[in-house]
JSON list of C-alpha atoms in Angstrom, two decimals:
[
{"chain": "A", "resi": 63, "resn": "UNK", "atom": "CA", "xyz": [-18.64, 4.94, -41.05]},
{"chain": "A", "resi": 64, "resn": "UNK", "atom": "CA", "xyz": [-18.59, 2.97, -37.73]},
{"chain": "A", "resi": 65, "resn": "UNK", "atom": "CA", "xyz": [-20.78, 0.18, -39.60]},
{"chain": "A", "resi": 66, "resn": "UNK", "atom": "CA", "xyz": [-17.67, 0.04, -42.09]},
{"chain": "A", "resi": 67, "resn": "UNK", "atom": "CA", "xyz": [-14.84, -0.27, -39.90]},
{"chain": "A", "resi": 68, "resn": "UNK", "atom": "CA", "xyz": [-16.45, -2.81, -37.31]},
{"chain": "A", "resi": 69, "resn": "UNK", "atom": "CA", "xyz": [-17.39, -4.91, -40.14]},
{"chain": "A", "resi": 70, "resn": "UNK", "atom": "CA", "xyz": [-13.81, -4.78, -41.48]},
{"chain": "A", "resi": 71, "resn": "UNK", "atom": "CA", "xyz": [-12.82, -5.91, -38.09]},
{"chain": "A", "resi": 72, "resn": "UNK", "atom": "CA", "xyz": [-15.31, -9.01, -37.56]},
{"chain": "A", "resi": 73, "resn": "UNK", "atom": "CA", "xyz": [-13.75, -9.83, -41.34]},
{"chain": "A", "resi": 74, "resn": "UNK", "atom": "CA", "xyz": [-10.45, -9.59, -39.76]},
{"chain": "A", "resi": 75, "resn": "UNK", "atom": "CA", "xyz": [-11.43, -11.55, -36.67]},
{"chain": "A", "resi": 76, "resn": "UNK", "atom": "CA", "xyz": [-12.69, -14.48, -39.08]},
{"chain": "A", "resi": 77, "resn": "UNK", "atom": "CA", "xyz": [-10.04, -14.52, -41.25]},
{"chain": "A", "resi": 78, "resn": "UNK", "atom": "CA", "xyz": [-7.62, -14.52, -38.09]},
{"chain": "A", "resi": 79, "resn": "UNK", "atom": "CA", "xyz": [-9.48, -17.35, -36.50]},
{"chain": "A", "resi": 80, "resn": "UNK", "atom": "CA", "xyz": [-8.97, -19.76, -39.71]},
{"chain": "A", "resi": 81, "resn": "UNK", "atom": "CA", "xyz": [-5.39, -19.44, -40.29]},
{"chain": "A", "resi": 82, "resn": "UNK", "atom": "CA", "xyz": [-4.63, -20.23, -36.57]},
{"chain": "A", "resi": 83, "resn": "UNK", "atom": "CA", "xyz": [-6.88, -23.25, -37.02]},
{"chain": "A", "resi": 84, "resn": "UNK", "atom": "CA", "xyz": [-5.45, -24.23, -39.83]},
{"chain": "A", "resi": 85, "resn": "UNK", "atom": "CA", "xyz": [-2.00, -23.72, -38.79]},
{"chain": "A", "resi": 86, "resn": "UNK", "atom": "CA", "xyz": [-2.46, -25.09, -35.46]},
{"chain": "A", "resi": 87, "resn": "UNK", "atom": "CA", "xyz": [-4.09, -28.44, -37.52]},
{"chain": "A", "resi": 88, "resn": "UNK", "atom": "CA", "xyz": [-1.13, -28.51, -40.01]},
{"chain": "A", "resi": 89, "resn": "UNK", "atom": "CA", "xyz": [1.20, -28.82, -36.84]},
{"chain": "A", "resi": 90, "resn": "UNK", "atom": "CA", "xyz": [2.85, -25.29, -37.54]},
{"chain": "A", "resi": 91, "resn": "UNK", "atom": "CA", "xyz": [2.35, -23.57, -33.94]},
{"chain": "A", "resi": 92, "resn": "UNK", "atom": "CA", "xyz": [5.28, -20.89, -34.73]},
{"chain": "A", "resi": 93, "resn": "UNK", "atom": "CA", "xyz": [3.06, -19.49, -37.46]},
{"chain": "A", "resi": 94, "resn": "UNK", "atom": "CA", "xyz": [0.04, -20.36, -35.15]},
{"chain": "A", "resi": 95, "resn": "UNK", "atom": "CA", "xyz": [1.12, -18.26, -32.37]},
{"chain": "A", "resi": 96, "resn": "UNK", "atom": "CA", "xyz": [1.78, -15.23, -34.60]},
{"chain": "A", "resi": 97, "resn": "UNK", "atom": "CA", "xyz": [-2.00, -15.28, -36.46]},
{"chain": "A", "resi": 98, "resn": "UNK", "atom": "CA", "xyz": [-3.52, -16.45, -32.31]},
{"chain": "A", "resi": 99, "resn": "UNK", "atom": "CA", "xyz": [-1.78, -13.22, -31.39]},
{"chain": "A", "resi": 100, "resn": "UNK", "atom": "CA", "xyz": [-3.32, -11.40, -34.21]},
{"chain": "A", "resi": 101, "resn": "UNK", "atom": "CA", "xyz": [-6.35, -12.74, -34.15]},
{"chain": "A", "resi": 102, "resn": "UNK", "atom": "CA", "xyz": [-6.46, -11.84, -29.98]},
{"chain": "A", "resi": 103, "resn": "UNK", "atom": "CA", "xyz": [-5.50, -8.06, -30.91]},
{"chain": "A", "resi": 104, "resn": "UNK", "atom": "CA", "xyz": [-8.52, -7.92, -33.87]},
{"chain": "A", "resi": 105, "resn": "UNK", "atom": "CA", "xyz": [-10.55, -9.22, -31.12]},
{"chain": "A", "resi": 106, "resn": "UNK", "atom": "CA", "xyz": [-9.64, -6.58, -28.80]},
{"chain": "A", "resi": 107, "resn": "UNK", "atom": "CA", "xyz": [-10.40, -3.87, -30.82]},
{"chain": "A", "resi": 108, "resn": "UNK", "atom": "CA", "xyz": [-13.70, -2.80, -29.43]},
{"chain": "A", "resi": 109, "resn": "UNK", "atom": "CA", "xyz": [-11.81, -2.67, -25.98]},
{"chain": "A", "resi": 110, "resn": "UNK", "atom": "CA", "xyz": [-9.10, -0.42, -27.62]},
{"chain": "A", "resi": 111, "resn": "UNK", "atom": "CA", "xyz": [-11.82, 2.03, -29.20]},
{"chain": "A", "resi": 112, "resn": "UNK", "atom": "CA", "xyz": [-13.06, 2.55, -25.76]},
{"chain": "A", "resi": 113, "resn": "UNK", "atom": "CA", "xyz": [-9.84, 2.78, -23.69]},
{"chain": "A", "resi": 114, "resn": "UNK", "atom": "CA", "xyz": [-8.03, 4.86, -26.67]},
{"chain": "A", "resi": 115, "resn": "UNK", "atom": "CA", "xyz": [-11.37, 6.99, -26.43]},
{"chain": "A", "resi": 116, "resn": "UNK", "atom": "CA", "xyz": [-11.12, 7.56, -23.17]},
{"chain": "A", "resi": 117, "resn": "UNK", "atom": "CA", "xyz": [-7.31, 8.75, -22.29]},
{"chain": "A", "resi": 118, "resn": "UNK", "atom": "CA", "xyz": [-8.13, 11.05, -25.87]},
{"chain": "A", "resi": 119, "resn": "UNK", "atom": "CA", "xyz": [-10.78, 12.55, -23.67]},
{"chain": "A", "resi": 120, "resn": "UNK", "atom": "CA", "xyz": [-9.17, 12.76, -20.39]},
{"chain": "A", "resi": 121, "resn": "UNK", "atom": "CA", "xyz": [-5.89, 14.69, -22.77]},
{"chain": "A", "resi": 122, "resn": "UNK", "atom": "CA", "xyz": [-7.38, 16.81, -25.06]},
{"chain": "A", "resi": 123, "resn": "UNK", "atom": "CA", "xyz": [-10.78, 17.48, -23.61]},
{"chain": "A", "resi": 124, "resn": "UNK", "atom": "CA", "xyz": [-12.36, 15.50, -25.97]},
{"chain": "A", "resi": 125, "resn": "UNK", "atom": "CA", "xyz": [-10.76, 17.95, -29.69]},
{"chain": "A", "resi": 126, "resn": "UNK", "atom": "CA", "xyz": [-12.20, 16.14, -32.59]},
{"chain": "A", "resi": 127, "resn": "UNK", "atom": "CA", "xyz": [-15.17, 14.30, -31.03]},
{"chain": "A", "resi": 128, "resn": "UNK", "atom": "CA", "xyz": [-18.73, 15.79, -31.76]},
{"chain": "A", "resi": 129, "resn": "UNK", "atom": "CA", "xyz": [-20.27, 14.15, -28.38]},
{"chain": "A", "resi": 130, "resn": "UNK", "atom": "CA", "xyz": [-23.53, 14.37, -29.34]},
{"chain": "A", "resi": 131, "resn": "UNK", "atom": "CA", "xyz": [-23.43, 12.94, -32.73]},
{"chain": "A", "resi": 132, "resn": "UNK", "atom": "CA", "xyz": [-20.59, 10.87, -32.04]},
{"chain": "A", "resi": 133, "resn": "UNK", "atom": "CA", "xyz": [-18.64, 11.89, -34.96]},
{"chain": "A", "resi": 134, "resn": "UNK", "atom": "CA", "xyz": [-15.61, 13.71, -35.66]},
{"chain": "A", "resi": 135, "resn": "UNK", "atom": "CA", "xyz": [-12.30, 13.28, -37.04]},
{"chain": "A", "resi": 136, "resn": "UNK", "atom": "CA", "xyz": [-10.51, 11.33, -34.14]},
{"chain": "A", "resi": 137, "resn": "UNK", "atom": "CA", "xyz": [-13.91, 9.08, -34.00]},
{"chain": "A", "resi": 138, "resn": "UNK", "atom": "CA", "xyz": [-13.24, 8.13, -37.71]},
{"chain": "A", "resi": 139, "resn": "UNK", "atom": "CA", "xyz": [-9.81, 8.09, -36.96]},
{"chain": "A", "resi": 140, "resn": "UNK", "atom": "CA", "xyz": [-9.95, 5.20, -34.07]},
{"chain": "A", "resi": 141, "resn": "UNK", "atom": "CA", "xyz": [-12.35, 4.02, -36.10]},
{"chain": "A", "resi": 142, "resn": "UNK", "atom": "CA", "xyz": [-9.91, 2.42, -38.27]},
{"chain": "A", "resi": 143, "resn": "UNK", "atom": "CA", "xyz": [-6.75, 2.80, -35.45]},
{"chain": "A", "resi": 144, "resn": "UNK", "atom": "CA", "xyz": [-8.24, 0.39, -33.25]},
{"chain": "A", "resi": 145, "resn": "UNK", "atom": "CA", "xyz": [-7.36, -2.46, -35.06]},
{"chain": "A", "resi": 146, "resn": "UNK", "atom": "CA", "xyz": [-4.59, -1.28, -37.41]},
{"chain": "A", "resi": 147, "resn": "UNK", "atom": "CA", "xyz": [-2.22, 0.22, -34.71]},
{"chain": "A", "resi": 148, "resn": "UNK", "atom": "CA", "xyz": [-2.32, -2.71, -32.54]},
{"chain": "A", "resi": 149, "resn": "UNK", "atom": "CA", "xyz": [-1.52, -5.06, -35.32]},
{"chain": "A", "resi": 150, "resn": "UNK", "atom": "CA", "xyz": [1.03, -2.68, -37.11]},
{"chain": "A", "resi": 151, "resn": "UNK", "atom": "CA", "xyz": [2.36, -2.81, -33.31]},
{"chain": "A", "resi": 152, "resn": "UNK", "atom": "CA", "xyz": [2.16, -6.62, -33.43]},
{"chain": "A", "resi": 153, "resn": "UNK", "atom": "CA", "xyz": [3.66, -7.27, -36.55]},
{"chain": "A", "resi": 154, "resn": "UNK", "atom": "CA", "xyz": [6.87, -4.34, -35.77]},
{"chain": "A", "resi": 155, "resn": "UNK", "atom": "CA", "xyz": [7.19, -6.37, -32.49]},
{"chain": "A", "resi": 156, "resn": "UNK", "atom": "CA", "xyz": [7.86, -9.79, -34.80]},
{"chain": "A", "resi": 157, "resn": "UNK", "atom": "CA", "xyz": [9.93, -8.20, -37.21]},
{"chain": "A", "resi": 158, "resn": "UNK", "atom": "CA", "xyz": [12.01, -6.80, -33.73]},
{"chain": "A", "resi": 159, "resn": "UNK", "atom": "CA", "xyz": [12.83, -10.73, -32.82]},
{"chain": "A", "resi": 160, "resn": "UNK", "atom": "CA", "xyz": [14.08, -11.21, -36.19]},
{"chain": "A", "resi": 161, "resn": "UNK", "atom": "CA", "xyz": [17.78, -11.31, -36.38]},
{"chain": "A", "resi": 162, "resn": "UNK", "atom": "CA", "xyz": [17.97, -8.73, -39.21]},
{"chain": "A", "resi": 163, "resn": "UNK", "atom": "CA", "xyz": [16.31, -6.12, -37.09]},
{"chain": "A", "resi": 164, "resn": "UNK", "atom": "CA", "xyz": [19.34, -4.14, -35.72]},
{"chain": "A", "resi": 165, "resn": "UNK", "atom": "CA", "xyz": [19.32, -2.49, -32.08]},
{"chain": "A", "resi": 166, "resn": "UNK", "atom": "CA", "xyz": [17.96, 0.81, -34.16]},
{"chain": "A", "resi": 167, "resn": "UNK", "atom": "CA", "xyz": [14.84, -0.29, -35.13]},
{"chain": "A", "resi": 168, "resn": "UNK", "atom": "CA", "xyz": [14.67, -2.30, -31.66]},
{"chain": "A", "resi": 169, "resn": "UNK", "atom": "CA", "xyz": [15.23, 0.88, -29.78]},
{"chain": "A", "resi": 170, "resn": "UNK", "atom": "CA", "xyz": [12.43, 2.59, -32.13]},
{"chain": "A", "resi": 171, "resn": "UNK", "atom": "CA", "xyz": [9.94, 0.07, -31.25]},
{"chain": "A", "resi": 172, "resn": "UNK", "atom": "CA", "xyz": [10.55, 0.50, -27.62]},
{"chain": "A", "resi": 173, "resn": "UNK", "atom": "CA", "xyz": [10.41, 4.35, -27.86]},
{"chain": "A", "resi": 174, "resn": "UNK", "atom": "CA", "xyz": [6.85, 3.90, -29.97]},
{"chain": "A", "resi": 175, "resn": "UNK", "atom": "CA", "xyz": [5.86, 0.90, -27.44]},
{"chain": "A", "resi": 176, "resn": "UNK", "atom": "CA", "xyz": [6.39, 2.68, -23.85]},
{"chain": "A", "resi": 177, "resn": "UNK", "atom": "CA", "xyz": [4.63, 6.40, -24.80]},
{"chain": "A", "resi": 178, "resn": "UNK", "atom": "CA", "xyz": [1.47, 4.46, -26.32]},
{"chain": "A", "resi": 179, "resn": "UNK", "atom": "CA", "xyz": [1.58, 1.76, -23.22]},
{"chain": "A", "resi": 180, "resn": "UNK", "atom": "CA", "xyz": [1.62, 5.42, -20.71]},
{"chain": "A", "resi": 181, "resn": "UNK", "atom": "CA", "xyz": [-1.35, 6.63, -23.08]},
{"chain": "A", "resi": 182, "resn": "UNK", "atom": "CA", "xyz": [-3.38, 3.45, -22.83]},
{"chain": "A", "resi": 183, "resn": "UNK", "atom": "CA", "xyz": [-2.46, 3.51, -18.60]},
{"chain": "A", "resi": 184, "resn": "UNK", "atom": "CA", "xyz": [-4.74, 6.73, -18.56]},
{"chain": "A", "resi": 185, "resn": "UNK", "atom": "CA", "xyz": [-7.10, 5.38, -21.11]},
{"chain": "A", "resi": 186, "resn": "UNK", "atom": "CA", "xyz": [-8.12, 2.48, -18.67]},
{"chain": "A", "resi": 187, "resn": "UNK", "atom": "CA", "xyz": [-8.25, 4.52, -15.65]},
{"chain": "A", "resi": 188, "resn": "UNK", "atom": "CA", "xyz": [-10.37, 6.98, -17.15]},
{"chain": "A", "resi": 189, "resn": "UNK", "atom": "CA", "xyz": [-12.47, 4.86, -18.57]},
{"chain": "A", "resi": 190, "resn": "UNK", "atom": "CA", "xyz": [-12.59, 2.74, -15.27]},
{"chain": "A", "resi": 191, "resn": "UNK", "atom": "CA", "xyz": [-13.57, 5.65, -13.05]},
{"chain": "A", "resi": 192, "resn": "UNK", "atom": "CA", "xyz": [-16.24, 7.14, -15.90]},
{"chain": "A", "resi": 193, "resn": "UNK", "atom": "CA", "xyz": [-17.19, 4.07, -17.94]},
{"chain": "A", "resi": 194, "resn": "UNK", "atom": "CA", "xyz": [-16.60, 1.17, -15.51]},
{"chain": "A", "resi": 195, "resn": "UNK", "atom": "CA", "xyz": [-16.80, 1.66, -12.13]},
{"chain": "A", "resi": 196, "resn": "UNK", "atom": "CA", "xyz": [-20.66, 3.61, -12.23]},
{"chain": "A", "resi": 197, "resn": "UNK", "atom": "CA", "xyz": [-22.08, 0.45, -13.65]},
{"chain": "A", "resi": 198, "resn": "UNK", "atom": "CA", "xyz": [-20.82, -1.41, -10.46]}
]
């Protein structure tokens, strides 16, 4: 399953990289900047997977990860979450700076935004302190 959704991701990643060429060559760099910024979050992916790993860990214990096979339900879950939450994130944060996006869907971004920004705080530092740090 991994195999899958990292593939799907390096497919992302490629077809991320050619539209911000090709806008960026056709002169258009407001459309540029939105696939650059999509293209940067596909290619953070890997770094989410471990970080989102991580502060699931240090909350739950670790419920839905088989350790030793690596496998579970949350592992199949982030699987496909590592890339599709932070560009569902992305693209809600570009519909927000539209004009037609009222202060209630604003407000709803925000309130999704700051409790998965806190989440991802303890993902680093735990995977800092038990990932990180001991390779030093």
């Amino acid at each position: 399953m991994s195999q899958v959704t990292i593939s799907i991701d390096g497919i992302l990643i490629l077809l991320f990289a050619s539209m911000a060429l090709r806008t960026a060559m056709a002169g258009r760099f407001a459309e540029h900047r939105r696939w650059a910024l999509r293209l940067f979050m596909a290619a953070s992916a890997v770094w989410f997977f471990r970080v989102a790993l991580m502060g699931w860990a240090t909350l739950t214990g670790g419920w839905g990860i088989d350790w030793e096979s690596f496998t579970g339900p949350f592992v199949y879950a982030l699987g496909v979450g590592q890339y599709l939450l932070p560009l569902a994130m992305l693209q809600w944060y570009f519909h927000c700076q539209q004009r037609e996006a009222g202060q209630g869907t604003q407000l709803a971004f925000v309130s999704t935004l700051v409790p998965l920004t806190i989440f991802m705080a303890i993902g680093i530092f735990a995977a800092t302190l038990g990932m990180w740090l001991p390779q030093v």
